[in-house]
PDB file of C-alpha atoms in Angstrom:
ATOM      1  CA  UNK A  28      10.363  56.982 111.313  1.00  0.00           C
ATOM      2  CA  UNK A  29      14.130  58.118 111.472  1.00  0.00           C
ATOM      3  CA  UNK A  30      15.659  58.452 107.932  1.00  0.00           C
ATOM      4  CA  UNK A  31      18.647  56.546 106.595  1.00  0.00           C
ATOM      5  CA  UNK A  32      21.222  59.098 106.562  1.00  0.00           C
ATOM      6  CA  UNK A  33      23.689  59.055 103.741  1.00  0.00           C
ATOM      7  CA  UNK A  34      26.978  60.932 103.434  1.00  0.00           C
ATOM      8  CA  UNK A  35      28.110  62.131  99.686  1.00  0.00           C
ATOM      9  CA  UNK A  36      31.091  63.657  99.120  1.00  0.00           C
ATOM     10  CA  UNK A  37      31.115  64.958  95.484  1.00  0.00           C
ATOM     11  CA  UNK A  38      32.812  68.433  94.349  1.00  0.00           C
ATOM     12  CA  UNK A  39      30.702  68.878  91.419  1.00  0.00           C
ATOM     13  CA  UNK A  40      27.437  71.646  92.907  1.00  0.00           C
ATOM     14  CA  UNK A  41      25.227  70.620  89.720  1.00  0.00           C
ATOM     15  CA  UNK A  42      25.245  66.442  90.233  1.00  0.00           C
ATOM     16  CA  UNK A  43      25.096  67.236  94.117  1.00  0.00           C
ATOM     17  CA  UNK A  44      21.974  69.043  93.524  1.00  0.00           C
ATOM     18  CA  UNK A  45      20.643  66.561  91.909  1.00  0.00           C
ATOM     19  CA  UNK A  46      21.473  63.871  94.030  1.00  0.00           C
ATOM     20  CA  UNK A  47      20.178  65.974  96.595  1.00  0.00           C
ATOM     21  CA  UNK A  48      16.683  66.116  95.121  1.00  0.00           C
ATOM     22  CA  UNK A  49      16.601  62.470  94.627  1.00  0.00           C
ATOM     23  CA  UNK A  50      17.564  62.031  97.940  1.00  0.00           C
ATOM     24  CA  UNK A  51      14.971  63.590  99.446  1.00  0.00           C
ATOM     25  CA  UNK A  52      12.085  62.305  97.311  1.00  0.00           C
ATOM     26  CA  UNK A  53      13.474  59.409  97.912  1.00  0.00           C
ATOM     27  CA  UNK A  54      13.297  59.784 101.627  1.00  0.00           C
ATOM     28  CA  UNK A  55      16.853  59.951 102.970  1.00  0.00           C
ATOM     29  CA  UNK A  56      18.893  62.044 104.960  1.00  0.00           C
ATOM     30  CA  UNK A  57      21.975  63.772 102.849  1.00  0.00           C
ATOM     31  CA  UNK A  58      24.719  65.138 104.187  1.00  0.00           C
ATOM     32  CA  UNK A  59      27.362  66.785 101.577  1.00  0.00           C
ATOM     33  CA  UNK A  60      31.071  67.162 101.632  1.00  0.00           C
ATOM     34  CA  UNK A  61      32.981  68.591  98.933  1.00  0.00           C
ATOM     35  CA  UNK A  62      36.621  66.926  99.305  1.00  0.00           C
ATOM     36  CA  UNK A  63      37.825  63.723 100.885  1.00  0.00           C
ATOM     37  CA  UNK A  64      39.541  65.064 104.250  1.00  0.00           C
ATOM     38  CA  UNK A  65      36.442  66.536 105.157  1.00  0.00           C
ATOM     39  CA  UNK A  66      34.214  64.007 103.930  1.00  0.00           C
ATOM     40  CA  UNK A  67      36.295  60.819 106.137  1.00  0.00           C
ATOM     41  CA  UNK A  68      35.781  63.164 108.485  1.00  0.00           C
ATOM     42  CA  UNK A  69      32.501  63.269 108.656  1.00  0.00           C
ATOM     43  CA  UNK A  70      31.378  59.593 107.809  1.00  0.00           C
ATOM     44  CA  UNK A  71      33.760  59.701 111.005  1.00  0.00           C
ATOM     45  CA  UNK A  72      31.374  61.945 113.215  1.00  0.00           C
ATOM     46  CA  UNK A  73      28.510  60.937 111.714  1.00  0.00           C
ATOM     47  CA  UNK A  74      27.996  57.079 111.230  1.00  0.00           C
ATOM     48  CA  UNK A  75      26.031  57.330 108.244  1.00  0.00           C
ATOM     49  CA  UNK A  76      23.983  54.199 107.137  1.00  0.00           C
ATOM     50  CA  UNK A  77      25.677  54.732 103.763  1.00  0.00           C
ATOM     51  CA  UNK A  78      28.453  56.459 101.389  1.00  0.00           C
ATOM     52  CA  UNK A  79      28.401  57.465  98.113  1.00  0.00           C
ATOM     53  CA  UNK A  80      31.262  59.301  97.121  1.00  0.00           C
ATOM     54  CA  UNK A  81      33.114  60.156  93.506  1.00  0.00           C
ATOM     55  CA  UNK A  82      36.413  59.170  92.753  1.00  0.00           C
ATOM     56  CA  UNK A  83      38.041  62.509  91.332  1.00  0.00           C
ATOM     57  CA  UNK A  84      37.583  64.796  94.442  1.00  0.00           C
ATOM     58  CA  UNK A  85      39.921  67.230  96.083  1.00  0.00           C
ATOM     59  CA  UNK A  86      41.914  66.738  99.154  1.00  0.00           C
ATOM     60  CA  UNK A  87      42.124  62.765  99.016  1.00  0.00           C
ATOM     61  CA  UNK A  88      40.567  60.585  95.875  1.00  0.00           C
ATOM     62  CA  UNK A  89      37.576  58.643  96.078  1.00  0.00           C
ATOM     63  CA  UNK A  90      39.716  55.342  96.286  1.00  0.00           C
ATOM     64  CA  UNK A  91      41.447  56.648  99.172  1.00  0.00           C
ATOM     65  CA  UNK A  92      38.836  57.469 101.262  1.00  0.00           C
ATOM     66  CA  UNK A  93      36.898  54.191 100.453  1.00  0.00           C
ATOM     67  CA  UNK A  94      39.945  52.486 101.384  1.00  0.00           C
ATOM     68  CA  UNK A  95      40.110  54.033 104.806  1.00  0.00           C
ATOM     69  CA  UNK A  96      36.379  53.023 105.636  1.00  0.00           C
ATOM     70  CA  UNK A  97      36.677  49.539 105.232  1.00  0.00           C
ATOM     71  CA  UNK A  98      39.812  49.297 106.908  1.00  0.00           C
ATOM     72  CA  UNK A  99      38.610  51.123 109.810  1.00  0.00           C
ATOM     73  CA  UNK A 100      37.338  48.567 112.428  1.00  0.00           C
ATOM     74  CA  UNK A 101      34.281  50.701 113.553  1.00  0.00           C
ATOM     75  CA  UNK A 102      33.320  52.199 109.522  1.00  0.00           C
ATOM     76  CA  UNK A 103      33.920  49.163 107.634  1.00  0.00           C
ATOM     77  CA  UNK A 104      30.235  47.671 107.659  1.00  0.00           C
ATOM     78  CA  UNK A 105      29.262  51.149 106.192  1.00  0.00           C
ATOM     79  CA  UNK A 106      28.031  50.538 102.632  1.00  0.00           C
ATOM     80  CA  UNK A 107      30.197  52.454 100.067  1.00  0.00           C
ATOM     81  CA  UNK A 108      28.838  53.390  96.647  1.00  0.00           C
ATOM     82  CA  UNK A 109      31.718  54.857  93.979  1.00  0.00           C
ATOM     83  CA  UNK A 110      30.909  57.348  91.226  1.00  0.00           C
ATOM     84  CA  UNK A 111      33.126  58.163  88.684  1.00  0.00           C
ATOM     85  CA  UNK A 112      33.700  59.008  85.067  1.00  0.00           C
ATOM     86  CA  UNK A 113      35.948  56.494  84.810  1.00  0.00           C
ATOM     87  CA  UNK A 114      34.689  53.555  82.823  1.00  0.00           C
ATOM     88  CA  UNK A 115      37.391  51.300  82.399  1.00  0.00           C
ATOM     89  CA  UNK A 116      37.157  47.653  83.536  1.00  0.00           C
ATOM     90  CA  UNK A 117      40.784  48.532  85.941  1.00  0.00           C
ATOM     91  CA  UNK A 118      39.264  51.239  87.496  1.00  0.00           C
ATOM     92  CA  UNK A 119      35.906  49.082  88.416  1.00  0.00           C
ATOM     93  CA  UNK A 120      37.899  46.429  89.851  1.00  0.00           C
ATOM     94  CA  UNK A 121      40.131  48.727  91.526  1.00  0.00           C
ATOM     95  CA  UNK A 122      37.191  50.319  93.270  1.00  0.00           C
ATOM     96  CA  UNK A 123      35.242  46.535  94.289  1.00  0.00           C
ATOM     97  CA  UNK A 124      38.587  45.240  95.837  1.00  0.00           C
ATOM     98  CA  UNK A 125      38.991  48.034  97.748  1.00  0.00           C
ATOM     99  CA  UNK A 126      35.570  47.223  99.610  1.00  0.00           C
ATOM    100  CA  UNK A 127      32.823  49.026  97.475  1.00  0.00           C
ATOM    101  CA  UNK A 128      29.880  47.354  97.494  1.00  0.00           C
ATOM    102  CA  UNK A 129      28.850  49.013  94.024  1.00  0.00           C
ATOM    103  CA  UNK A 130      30.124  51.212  90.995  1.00  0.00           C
ATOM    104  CA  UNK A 131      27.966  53.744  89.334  1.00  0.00           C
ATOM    105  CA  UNK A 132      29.554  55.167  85.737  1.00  0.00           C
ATOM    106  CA  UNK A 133      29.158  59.000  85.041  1.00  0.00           C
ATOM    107  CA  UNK A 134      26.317  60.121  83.699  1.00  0.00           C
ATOM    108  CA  UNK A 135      23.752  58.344  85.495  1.00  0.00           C
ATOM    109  CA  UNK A 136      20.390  58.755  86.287  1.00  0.00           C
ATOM    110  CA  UNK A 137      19.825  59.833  90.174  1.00  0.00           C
ATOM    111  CA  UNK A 138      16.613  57.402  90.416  1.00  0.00           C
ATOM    112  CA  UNK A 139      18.673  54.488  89.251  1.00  0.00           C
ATOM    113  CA  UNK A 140      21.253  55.510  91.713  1.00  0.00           C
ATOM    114  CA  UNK A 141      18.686  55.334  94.521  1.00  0.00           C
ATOM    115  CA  UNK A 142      17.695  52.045  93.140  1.00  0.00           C
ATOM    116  CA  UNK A 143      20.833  51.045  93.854  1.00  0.00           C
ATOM    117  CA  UNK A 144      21.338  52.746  96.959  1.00  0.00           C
ATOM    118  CA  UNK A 145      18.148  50.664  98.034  1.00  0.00           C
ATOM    119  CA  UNK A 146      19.953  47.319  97.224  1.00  0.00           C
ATOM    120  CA  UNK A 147      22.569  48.120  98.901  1.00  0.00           C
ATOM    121  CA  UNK A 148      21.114  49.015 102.118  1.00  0.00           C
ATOM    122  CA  UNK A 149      19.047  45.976 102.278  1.00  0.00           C
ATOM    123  CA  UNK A 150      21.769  43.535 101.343  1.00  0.00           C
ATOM    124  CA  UNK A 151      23.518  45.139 104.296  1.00  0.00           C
ATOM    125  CA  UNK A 152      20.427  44.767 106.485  1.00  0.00           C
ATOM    126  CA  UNK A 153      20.032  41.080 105.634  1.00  0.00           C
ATOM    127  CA  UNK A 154      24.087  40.513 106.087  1.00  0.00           C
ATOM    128  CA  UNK A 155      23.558  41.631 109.437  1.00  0.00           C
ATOM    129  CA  UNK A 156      21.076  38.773 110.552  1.00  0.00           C
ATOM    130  CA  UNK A 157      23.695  36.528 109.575  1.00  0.00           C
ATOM    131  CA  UNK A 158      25.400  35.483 113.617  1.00  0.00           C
ATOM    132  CA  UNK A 159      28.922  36.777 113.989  1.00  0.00           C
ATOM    133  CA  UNK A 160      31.659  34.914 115.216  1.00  0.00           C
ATOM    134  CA  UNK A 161      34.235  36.285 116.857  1.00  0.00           C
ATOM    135  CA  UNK A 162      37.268  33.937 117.529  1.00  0.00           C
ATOM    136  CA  UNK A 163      40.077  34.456 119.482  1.00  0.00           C
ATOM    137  CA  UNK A 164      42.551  31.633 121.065  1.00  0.00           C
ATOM    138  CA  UNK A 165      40.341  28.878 122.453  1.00  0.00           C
ATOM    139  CA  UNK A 166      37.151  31.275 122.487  1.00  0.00           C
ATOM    140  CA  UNK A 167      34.530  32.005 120.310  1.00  0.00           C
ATOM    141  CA  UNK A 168      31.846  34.863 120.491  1.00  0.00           C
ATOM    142  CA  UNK A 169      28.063  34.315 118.819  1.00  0.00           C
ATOM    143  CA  UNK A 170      27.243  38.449 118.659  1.00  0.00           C
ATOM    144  CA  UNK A 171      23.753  38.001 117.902  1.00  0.00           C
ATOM    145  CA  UNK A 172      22.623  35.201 120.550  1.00  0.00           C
ATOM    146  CA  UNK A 173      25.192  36.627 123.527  1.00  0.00           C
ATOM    147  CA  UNK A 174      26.740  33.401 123.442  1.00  0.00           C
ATOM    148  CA  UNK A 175      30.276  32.528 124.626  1.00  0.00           C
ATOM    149  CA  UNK A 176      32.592  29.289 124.387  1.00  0.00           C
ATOM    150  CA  UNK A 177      35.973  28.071 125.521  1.00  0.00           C
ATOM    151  CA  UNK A 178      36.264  25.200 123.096  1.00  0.00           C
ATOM    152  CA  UNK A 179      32.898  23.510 123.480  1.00  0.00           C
ATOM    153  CA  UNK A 180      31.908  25.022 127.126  1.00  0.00           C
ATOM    154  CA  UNK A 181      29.714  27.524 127.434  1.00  0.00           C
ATOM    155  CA  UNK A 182      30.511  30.628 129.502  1.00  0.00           C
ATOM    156  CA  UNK A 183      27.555  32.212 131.572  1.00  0.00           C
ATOM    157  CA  UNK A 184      28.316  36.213 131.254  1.00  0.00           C
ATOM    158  CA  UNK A 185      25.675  39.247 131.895  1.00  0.00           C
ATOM    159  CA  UNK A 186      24.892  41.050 129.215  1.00  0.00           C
ATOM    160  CA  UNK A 187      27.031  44.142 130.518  1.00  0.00           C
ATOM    161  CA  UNK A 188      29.995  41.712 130.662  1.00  0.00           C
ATOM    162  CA  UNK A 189      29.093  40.334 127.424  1.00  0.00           C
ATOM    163  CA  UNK A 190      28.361  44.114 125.886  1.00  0.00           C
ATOM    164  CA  UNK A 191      32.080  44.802 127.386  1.00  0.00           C
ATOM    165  CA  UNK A 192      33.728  42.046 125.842  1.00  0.00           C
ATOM    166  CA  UNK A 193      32.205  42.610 122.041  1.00  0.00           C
ATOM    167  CA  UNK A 194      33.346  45.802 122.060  1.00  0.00           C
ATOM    168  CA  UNK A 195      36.784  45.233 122.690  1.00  0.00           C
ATOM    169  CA  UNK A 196      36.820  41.957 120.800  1.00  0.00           C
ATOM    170  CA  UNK A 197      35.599  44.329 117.868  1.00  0.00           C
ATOM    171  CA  UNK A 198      37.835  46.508 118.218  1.00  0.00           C
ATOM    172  CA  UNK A 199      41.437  44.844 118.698  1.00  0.00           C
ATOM    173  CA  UNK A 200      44.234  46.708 119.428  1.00  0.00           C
ATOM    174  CA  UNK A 201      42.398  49.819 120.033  1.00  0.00           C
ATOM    175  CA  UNK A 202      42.367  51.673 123.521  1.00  0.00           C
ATOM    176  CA  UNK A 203      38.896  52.002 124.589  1.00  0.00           C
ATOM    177  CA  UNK A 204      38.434  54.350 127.228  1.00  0.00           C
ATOM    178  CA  UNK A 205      36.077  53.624 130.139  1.00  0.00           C
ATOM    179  CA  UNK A 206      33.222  56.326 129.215  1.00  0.00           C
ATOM    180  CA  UNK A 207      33.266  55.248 125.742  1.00  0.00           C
ATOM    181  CA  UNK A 208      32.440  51.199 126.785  1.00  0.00           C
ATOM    182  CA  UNK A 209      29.803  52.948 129.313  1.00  0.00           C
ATOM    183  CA  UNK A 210      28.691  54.476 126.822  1.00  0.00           C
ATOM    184  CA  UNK A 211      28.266  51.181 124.201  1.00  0.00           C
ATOM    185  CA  UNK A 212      26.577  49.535 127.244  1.00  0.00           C
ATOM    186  CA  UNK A 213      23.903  51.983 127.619  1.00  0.00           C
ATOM    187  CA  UNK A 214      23.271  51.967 123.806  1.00  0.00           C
ATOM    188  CA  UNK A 215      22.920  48.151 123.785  1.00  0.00           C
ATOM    189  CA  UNK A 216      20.639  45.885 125.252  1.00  0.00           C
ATOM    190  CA  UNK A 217      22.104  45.244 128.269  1.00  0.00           C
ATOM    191  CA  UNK A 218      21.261  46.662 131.499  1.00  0.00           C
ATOM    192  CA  UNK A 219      24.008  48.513 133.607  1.00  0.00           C
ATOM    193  CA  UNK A 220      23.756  47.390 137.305  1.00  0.00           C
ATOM    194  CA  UNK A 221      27.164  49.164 138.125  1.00  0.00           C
ATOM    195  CA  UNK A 222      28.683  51.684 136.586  1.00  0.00           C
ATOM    196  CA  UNK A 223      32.056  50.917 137.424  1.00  0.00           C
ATOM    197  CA  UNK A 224      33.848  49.249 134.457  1.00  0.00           C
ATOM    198  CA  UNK A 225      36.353  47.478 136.201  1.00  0.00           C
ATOM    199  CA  UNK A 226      34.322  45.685 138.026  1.00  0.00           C
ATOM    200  CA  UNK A 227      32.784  44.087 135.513  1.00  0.00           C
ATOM    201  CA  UNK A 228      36.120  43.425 133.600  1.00  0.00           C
ATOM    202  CA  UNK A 229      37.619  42.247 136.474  1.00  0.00           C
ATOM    203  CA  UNK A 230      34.716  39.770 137.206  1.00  0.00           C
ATOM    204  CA  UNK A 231      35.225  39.220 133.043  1.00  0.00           C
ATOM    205  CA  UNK A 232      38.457  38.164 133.429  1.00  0.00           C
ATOM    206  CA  UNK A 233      37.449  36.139 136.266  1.00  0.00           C
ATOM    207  CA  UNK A 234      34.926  34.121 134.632  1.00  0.00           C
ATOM    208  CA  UNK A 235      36.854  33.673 131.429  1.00  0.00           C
ATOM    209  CA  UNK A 236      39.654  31.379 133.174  1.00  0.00           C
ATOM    210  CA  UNK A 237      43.109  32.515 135.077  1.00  0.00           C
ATOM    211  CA  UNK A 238      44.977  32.021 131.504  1.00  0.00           C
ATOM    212  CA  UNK A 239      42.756  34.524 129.932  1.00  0.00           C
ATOM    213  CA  UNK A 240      45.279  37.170 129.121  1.00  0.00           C
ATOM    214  CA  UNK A 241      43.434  39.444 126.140  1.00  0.00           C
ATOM    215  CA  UNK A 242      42.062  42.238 127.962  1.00  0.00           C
ATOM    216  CA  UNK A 243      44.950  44.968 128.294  1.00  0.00           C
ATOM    217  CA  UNK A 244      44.686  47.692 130.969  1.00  0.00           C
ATOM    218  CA  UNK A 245      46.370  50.767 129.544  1.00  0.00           C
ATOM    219  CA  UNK A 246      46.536  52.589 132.644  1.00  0.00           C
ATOM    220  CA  UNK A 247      44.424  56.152 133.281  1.00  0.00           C
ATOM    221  CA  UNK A 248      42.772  55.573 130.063  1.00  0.00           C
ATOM    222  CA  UNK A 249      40.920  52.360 129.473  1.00  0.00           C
ATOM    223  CA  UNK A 250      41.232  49.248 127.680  1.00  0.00           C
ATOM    224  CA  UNK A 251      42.647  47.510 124.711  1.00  0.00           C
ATOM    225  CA  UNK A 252      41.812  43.552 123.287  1.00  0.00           C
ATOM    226  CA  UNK A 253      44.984  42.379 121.959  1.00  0.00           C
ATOM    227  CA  UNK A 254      45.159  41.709 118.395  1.00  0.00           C
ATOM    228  CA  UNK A 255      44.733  38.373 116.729  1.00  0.00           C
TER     229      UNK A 255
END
């Protein structure tokens, strides 16, 4: 069974250690950053199912770098656990409406953090049954059941067309590049008959009515979804 794989980024070697230990009692994956450049950077790279990172670190603060995750279309689902020091009710607050989804006070006990961590994860995991909608002018997306409507009509797409069309809908404004939504396709569950993206965008944009005007060619790269 693969391991959840966490990313901490925490400058202090003795509390890394320990979370380190705990971690893999515990049964996780831990990767370890030091400083907040390099630790974006590799929540970046690596996806992790999870973050836990302090507030005071070097390069870019806690705060920061929890900002950046959940404002980043692809990272913001990633669970983010704060530590800090800091117990004051402003810097709590601070941390939650930036998008943490929990606030652990220095000292702490590692198993209780893991406890934690565990909650975490599976409130994620059971936020993710939940169908998302994805709206956009007169159209609305049902992720989970591969469902599309214009108003009340439904929209018969393949799954590749369908697997095309989340992407880009998740990802507005963003220039997708043609190997990268190749790539999403063969991750998913649909099956790739042809290989040739624009085909099935053109035969998207096709199906989805002559007005449909949300799927941007940005020429010799990919693709972009207009923004909302």
């Amino acid at each position: 069974m693969k391991k959840p794989k966490i990313v901490l980024i925490e400058d202090e070697e003795d509390i890394a250690a320990l979370i380190k230990l705990q971690a893999d009692i515990a049964g996780y994956k831990l990767l370890v950053e030091v400083d907040g450049l390099n630790g974006y950077r590799t929540v970046e790279k690596e996806r992790p199912d999870l973050v836990i990172v302090d507030v005071m670190i070097p390069g870019q603060s806690g705060l920061d770098v929890c900002r950046k995750i959940k404002t980043h279309p692809e990272l913001k689902s990633i669970p983010v656990i704060i530590l800090s020091a800091k117990t004051e009710e402003l810097d709590i607050v601070l941390g939650l409406e930036l998008g943490a989804d929990d606030y652990v006070s220095k000292p702490f006990s590692p198993k209780i953090l893991f406890s934690r961590v565990r909650a975490v994860l599976r409130r994620n995991k059971e936020a993710e049954k939940v169908p998302e909608l994805i709206e956009f002018g007169p159209f609305t997306m049902e992720v989970e059941r591969y469902l599309i409507r214009r108003k009340d009509k439904q929209i018969p797409l393949t799954l590749s067309e369908f697997s095309i069309l989340r992407r880009l809908a998740q990802s507005p404004g963003q220039v997708l590049s043609r190997n990268q939504l190749l790539d999403d396709m063969q991750n998913s569950d649909a099956f790739v008959v042809d290989r040739n993206i624009d085909v099935h965008v053109a035969s998207l944009r096709k199906k989805l009515g002559p007005n449909f005007d949300w799927i941007d060619t940005v020429r010799g790269v990919g693709y972009r979804f207009k923004e909302v």
